[in-house]
JSON list of C-alpha atoms in Angstrom, two decimals:
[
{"chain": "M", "resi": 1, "resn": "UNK", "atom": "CA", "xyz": [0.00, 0.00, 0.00]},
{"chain": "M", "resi": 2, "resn": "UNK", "atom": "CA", "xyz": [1.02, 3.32, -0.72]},
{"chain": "M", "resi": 3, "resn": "UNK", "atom": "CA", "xyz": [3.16, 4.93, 1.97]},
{"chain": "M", "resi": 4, "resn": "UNK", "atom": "CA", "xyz": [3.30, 2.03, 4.67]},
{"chain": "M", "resi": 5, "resn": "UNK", "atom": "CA", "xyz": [5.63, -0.69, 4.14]},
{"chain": "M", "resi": 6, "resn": "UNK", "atom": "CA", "xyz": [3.57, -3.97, 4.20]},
{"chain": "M", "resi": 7, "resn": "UNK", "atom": "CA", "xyz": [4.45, -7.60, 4.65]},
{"chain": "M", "resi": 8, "resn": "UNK", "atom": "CA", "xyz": [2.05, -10.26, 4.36]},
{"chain": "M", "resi": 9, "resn": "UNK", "atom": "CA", "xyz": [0.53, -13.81, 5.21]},
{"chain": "M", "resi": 10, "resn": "UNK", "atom": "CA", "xyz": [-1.08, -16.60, 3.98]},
{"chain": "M", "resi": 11, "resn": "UNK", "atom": "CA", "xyz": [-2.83, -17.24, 8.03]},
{"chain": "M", "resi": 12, "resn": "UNK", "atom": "CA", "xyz": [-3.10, -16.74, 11.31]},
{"chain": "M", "resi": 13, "resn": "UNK", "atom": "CA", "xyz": [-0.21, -18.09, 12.40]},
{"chain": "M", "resi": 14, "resn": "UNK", "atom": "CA", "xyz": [1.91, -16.58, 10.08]},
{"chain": "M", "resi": 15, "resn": "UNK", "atom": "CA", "xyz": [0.52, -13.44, 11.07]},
{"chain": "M", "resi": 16, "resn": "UNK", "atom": "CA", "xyz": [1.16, -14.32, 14.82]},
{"chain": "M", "resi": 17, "resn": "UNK", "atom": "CA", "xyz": [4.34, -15.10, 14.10]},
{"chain": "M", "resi": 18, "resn": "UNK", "atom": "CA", "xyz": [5.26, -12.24, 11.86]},
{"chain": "M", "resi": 19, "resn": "UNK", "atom": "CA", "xyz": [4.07, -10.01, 14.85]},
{"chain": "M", "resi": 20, "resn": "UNK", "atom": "CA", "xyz": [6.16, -11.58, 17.37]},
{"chain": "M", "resi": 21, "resn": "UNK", "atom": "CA", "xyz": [9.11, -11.14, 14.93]},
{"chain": "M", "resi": 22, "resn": "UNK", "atom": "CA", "xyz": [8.57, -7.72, 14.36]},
{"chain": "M", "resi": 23, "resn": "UNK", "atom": "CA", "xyz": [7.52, -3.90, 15.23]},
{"chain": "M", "resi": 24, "resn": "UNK", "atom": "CA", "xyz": [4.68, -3.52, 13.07]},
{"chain": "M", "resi": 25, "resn": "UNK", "atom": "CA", "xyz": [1.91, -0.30, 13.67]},
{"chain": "M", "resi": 26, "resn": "UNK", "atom": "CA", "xyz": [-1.24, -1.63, 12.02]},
{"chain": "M", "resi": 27, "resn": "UNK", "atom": "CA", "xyz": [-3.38, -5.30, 10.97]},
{"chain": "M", "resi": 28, "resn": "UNK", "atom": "CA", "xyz": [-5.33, -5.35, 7.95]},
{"chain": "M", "resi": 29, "resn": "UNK", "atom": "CA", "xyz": [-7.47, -8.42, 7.88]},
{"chain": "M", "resi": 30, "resn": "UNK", "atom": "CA", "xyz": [-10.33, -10.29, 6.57]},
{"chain": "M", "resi": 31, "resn": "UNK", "atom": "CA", "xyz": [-12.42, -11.73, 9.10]},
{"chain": "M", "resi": 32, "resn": "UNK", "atom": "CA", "xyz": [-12.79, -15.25, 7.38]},
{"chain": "M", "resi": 33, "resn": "UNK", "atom": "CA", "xyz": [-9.04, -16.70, 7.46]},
{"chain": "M", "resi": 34, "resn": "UNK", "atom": "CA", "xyz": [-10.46, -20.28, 6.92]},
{"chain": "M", "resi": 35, "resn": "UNK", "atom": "CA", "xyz": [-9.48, -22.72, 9.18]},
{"chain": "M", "resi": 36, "resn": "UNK", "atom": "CA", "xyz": [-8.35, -21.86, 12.93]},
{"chain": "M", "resi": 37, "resn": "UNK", "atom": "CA", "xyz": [-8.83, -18.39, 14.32]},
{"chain": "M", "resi": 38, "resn": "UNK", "atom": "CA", "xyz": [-10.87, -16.19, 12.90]},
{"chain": "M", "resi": 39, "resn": "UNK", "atom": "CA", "xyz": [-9.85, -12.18, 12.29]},
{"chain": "M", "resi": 40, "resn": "UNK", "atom": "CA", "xyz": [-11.90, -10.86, 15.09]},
{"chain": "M", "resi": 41, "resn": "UNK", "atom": "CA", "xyz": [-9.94, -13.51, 17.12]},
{"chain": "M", "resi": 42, "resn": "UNK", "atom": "CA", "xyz": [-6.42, -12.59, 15.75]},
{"chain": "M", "resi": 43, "resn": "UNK", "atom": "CA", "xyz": [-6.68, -9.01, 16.14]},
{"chain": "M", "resi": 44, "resn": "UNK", "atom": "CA", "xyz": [-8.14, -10.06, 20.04]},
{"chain": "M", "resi": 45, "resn": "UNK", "atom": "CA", "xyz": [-4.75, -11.81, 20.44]},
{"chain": "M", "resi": 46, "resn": "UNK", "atom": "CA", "xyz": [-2.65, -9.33, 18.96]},
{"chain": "M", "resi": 47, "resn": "UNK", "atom": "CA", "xyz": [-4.14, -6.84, 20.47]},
{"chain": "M", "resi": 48, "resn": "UNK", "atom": "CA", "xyz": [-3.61, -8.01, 23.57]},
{"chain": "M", "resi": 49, "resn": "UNK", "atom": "CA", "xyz": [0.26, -8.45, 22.96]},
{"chain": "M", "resi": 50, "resn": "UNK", "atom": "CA", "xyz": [0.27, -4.94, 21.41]},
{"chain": "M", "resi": 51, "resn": "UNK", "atom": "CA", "xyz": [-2.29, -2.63, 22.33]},
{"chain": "M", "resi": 52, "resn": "UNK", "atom": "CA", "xyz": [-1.48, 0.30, 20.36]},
{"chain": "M", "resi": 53, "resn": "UNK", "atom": "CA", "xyz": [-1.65, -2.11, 17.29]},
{"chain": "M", "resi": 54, "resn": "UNK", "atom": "CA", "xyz": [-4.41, -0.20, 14.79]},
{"chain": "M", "resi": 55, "resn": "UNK", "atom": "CA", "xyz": [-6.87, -2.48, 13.21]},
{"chain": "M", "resi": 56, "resn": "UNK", "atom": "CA", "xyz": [-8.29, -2.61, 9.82]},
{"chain": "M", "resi": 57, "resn": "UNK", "atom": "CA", "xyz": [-10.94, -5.13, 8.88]},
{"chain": "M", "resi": 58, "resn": "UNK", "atom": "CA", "xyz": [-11.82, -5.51, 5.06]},
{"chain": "M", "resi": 59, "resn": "UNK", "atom": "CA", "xyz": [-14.25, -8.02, 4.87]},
{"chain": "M", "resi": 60, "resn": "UNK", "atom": "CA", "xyz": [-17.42, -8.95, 2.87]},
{"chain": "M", "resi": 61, "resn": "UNK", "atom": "CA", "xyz": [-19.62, -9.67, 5.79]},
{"chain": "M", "resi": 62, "resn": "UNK", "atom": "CA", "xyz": [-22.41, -6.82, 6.28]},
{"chain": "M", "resi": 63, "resn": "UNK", "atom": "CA", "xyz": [-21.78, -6.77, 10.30]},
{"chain": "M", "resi": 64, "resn": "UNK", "atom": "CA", "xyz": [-20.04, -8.69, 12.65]},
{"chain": "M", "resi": 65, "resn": "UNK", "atom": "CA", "xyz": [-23.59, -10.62, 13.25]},
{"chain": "M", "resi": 66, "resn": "UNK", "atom": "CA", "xyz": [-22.51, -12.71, 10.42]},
{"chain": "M", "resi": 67, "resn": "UNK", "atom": "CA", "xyz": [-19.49, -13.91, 12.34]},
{"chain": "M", "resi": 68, "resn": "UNK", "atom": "CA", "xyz": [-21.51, -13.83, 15.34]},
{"chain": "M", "resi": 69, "resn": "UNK", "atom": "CA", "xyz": [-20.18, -11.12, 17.14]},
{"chain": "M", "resi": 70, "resn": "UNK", "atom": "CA", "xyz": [-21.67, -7.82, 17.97]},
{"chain": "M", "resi": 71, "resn": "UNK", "atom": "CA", "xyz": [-20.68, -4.35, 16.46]},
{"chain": "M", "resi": 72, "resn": "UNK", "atom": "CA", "xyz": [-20.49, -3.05, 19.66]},
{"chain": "M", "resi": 73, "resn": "UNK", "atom": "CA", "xyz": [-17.81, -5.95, 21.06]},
{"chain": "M", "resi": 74, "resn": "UNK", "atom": "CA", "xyz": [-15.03, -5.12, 18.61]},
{"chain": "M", "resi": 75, "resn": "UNK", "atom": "CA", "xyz": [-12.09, -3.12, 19.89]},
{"chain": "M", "resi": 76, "resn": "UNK", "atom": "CA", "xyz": [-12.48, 0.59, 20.19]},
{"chain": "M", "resi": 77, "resn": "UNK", "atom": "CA", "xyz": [-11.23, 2.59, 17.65]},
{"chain": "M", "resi": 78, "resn": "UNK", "atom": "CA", "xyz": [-10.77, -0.04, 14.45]},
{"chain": "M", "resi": 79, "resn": "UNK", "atom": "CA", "xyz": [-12.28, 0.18, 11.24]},
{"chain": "M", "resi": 80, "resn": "UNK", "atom": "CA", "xyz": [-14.36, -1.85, 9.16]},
{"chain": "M", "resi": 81, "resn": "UNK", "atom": "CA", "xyz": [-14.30, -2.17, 5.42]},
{"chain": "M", "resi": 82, "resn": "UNK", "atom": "CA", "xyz": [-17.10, -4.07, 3.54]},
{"chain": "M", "resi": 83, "resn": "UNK", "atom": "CA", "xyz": [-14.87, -5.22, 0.39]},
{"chain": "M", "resi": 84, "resn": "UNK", "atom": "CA", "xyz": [-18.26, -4.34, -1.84]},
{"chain": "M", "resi": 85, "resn": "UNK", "atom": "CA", "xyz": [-17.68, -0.87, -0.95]},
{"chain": "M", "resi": 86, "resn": "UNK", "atom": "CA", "xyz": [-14.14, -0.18, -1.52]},
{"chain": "M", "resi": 87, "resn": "UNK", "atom": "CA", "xyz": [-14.15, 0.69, -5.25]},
{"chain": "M", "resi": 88, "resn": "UNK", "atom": "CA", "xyz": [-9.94, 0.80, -5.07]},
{"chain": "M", "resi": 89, "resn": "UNK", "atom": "CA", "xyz": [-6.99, 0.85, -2.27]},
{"chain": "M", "resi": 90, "resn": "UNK", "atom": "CA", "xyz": [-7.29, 4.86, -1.57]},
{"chain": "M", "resi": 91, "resn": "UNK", "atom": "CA", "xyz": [-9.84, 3.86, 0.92]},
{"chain": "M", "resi": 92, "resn": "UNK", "atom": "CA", "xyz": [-8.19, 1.59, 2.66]},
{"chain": "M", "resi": 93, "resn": "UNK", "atom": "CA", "xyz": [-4.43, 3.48, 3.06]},
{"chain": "M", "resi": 94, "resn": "UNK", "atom": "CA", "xyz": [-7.58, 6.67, 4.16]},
{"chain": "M", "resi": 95, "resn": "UNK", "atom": "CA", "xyz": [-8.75, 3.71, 6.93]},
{"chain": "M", "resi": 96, "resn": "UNK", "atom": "CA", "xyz": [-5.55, 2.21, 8.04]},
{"chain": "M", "resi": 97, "resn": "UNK", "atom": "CA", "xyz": [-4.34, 6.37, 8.61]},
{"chain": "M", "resi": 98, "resn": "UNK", "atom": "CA", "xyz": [-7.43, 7.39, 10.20]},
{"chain": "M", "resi": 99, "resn": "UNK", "atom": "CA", "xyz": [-6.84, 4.53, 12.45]},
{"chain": "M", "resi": 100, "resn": "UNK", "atom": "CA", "xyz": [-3.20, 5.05, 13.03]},
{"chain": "M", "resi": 101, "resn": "UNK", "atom": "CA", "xyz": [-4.42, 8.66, 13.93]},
{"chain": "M", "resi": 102, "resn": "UNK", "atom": "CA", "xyz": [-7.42, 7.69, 16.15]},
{"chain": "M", "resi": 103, "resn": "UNK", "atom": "CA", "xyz": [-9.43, 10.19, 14.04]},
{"chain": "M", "resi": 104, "resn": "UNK", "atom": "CA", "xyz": [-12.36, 10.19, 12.01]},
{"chain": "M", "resi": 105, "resn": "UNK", "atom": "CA", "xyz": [-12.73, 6.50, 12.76]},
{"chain": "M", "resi": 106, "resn": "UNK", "atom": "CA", "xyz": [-15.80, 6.23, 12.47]},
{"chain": "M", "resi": 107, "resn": "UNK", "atom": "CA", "xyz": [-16.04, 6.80, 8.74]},
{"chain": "M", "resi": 108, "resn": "UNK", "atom": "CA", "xyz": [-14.61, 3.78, 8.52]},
{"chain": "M", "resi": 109, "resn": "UNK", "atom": "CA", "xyz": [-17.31, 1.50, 10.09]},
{"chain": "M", "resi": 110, "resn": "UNK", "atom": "CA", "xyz": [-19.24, 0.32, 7.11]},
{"chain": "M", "resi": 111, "resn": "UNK", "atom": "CA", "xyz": [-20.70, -2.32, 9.92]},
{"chain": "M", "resi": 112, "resn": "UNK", "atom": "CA", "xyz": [-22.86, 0.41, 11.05]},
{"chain": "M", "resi": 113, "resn": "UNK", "atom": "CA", "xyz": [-24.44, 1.97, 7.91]},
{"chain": "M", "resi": 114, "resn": "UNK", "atom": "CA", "xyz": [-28.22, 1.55, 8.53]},
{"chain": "M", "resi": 115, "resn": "UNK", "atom": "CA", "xyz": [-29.00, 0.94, 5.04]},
{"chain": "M", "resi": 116, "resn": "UNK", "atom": "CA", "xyz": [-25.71, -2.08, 4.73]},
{"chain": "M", "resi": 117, "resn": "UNK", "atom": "CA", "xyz": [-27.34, -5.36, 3.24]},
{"chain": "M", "resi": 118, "resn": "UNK", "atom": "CA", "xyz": [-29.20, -7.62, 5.48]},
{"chain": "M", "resi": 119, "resn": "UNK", "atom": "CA", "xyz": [-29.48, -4.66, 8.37]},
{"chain": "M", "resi": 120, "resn": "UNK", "atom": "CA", "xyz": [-33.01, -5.47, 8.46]},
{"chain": "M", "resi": 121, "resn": "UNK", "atom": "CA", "xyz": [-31.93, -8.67, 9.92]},
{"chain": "M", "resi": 122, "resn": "UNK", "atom": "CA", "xyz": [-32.08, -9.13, 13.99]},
{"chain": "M", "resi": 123, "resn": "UNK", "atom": "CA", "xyz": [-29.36, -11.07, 15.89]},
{"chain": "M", "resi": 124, "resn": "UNK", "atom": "CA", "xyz": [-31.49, -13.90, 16.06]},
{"chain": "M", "resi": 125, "resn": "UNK", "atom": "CA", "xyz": [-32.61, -14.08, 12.29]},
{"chain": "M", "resi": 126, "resn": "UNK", "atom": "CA", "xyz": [-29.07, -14.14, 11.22]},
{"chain": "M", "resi": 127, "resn": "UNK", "atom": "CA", "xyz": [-28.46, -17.02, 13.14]},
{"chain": "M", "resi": 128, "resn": "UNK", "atom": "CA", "xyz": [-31.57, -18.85, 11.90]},
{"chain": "M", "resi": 129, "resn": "UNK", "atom": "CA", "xyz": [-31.03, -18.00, 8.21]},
{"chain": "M", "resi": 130, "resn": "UNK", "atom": "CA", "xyz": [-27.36, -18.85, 8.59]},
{"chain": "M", "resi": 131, "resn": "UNK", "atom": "CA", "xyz": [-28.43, -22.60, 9.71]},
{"chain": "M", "resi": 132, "resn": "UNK", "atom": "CA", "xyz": [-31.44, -22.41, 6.90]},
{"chain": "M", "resi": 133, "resn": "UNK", "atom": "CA", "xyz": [-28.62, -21.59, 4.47]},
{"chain": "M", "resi": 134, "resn": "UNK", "atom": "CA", "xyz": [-26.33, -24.90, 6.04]},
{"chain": "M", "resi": 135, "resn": "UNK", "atom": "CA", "xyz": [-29.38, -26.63, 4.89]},
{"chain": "M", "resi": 136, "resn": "UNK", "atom": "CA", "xyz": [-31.03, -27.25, 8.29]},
{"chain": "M", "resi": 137, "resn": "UNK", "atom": "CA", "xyz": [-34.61, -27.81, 8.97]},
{"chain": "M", "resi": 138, "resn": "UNK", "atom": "CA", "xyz": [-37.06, -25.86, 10.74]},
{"chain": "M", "resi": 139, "resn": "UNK", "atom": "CA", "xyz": [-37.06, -28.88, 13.06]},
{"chain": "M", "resi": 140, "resn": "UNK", "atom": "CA", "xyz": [-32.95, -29.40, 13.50]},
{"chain": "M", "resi": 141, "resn": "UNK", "atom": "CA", "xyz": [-33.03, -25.71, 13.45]},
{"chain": "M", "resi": 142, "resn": "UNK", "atom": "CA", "xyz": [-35.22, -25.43, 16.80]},
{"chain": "M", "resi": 143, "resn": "UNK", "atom": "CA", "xyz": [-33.43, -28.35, 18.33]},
{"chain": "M", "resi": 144, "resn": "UNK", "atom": "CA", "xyz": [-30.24, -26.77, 18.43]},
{"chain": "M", "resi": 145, "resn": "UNK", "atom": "CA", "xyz": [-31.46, -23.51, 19.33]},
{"chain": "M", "resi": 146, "resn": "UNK", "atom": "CA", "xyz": [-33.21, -25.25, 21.89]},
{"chain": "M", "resi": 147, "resn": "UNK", "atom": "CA", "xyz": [-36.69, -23.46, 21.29]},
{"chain": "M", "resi": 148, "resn": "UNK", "atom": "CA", "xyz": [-39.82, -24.57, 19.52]},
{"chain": "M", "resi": 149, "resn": "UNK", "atom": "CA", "xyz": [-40.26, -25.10, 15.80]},
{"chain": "M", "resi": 150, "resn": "UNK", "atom": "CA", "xyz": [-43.20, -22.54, 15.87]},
{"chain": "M", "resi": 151, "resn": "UNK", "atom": "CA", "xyz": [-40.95, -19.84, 17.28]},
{"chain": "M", "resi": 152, "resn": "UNK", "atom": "CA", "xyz": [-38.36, -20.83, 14.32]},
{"chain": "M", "resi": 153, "resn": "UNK", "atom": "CA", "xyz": [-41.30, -20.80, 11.35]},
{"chain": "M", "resi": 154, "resn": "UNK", "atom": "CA", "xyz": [-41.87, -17.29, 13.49]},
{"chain": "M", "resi": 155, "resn": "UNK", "atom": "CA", "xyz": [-38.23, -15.82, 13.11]},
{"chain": "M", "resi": 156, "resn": "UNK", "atom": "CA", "xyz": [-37.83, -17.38, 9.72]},
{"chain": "M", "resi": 157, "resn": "UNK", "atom": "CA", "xyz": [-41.07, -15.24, 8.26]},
{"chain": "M", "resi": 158, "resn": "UNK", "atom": "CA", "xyz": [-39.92, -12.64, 10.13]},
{"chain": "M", "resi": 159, "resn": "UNK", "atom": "CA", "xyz": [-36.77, -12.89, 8.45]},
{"chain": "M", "resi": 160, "resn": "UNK", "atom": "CA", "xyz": [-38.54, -13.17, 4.91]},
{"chain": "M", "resi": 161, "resn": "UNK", "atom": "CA", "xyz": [-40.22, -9.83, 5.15]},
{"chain": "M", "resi": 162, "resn": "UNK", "atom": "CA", "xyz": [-37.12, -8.09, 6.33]},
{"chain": "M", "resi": 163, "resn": "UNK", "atom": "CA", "xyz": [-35.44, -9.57, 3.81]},
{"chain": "M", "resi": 164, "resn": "UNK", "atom": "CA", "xyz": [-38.52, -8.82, 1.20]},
{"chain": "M", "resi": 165, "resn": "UNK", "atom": "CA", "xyz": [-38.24, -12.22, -0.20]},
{"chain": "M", "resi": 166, "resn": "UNK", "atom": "CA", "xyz": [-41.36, -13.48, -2.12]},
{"chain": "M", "resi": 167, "resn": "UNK", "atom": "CA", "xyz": [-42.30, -16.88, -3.67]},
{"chain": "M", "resi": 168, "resn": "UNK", "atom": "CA", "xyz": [-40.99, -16.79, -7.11]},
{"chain": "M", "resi": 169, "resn": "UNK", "atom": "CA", "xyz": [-42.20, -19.46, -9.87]},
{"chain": "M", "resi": 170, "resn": "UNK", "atom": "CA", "xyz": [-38.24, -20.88, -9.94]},
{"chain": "M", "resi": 171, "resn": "UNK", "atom": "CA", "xyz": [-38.62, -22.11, -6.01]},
{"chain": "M", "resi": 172, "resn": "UNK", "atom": "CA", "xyz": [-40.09, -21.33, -2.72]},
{"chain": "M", "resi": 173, "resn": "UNK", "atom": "CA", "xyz": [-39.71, -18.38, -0.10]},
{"chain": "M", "resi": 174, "resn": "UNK", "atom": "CA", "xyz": [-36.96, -20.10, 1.85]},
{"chain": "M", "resi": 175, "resn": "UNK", "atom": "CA", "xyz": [-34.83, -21.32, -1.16]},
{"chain": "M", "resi": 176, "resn": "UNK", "atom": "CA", "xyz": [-35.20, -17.32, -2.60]},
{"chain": "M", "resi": 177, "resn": "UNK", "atom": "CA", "xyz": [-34.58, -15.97, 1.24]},
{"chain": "M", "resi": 178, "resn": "UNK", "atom": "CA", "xyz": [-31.56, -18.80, 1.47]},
{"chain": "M", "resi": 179, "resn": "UNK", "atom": "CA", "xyz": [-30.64, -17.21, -2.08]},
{"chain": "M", "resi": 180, "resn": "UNK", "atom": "CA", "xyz": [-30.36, -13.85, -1.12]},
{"chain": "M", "resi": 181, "resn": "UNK", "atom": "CA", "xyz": [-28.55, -14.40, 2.46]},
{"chain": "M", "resi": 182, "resn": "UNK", "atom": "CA", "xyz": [-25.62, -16.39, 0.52]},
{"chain": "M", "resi": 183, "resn": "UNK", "atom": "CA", "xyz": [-25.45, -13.90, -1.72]},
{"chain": "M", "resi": 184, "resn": "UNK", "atom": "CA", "xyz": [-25.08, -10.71, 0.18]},
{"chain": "M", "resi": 185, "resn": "UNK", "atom": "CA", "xyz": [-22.58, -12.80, 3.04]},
{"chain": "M", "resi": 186, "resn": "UNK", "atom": "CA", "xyz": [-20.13, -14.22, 0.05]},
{"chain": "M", "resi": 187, "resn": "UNK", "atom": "CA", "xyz": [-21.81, -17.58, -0.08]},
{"chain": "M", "resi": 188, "resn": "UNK", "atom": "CA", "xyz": [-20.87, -18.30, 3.00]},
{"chain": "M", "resi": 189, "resn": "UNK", "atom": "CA", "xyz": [-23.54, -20.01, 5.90]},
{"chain": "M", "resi": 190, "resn": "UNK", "atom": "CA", "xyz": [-21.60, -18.01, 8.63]},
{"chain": "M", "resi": 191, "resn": "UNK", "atom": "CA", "xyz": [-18.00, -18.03, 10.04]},
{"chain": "M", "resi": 192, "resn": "UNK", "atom": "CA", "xyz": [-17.90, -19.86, 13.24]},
{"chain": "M", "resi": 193, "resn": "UNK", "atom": "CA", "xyz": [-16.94, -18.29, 16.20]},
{"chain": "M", "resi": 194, "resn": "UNK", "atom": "CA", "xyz": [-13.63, -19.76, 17.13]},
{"chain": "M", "resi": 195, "resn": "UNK", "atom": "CA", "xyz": [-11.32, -19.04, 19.87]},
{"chain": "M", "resi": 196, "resn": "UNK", "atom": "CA", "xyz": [-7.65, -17.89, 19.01]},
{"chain": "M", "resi": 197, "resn": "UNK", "atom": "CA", "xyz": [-4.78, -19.66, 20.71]},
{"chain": "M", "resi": 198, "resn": "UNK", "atom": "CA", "xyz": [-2.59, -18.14, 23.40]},
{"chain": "M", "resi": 199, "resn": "UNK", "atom": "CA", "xyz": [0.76, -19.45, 21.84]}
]
């Protein structure tokens, strides 16, 4: 990037390690890393190391719901990039200095637009359309959120009108709801939440 010298990794614990190695100002960082620790997780753990670290997520997920965290639980004063809105780099290297500045910072939170896809969406329904979209039941769907199926067919039509999803004549609500959640979250059911090591 343009004006910061950058080195970078292929995971988590290459980024741990690079870290540890080094005396580096700033993490930028998608939030699905694949297997092991997620990004919320790895900045936690850096973070922790080096507190004055400044943290840049660039991600595709809408919110941290999707990753099933709360807005409101990330560290103070990081950004967050939704990759469909950054049309080329000058926004980030704009992020990763507002950051490093601990100004304007919250320009940066694209996780808090009120009009970001899927905002519509409550805690609850994200989790239920995530495990719709793993191709759950209503029924496997209430057992492991250990609540009746009528309260899941009530959050999943709840879910349908915020996400303005009609029967179509290609398929039915759910597979065009199910449609629309994978396509606005990358494809992806959800990122679990996973706990980073404390190498």
């Amino acid at each position: 990037m343009s004006g910061f010298a950058c080195e970078a990794t292929a995971s988590a614990a290459e980024a741990r390690d690079m870290f540890d190695r080094g005396d580096h100002d700033a993490l930028v960082l998608d939030i699905d890393l694949g297997s092991g620790p997620n990004g919320f997780d790895l900045a936690e753990l850096i973070l922790r190391k080096s507190p004055s670290t400044a943290v840049v997520f660039l991600t595709s997920l809408p919110d941290p719901r999707f990753a099933e965290r709360d807005s409101k639980g990330l560290p103070k004063g990081v950004a967050y990039l939704r990759k469909s809105n950054v049309s080329n780099v000058s926004l980030v290297i704009e992020a990763l200095d507002a950051v490093l500045r601990g100004t304007r910072v919250g320009d940066f939170r694209h996780d808090r637009e009120p009009d970001r896809p899927l905002a519509g969406l409550t805690r609850k329904q994200v989790r239920v359309m995530r495990l719709a979209a793993s191709g759950q039941t209503n029924s496997q769907i209430a057992q492991e959120c250990g609540v009746s199926v009528n309260a899941i067919d009530d959050t999943i039509g709840r879910a349908f009108q915020s996400l303005r999803v009609e029967g179509t004549v290609e398929g039915n609500v759910r597979v065009a709801a199910v449609r629309r959640f994978l396509e606005v979250t990358g494809g992806r059911t959800g990122i679990p939440a996973r706990r980073a090591e404390t190498a």
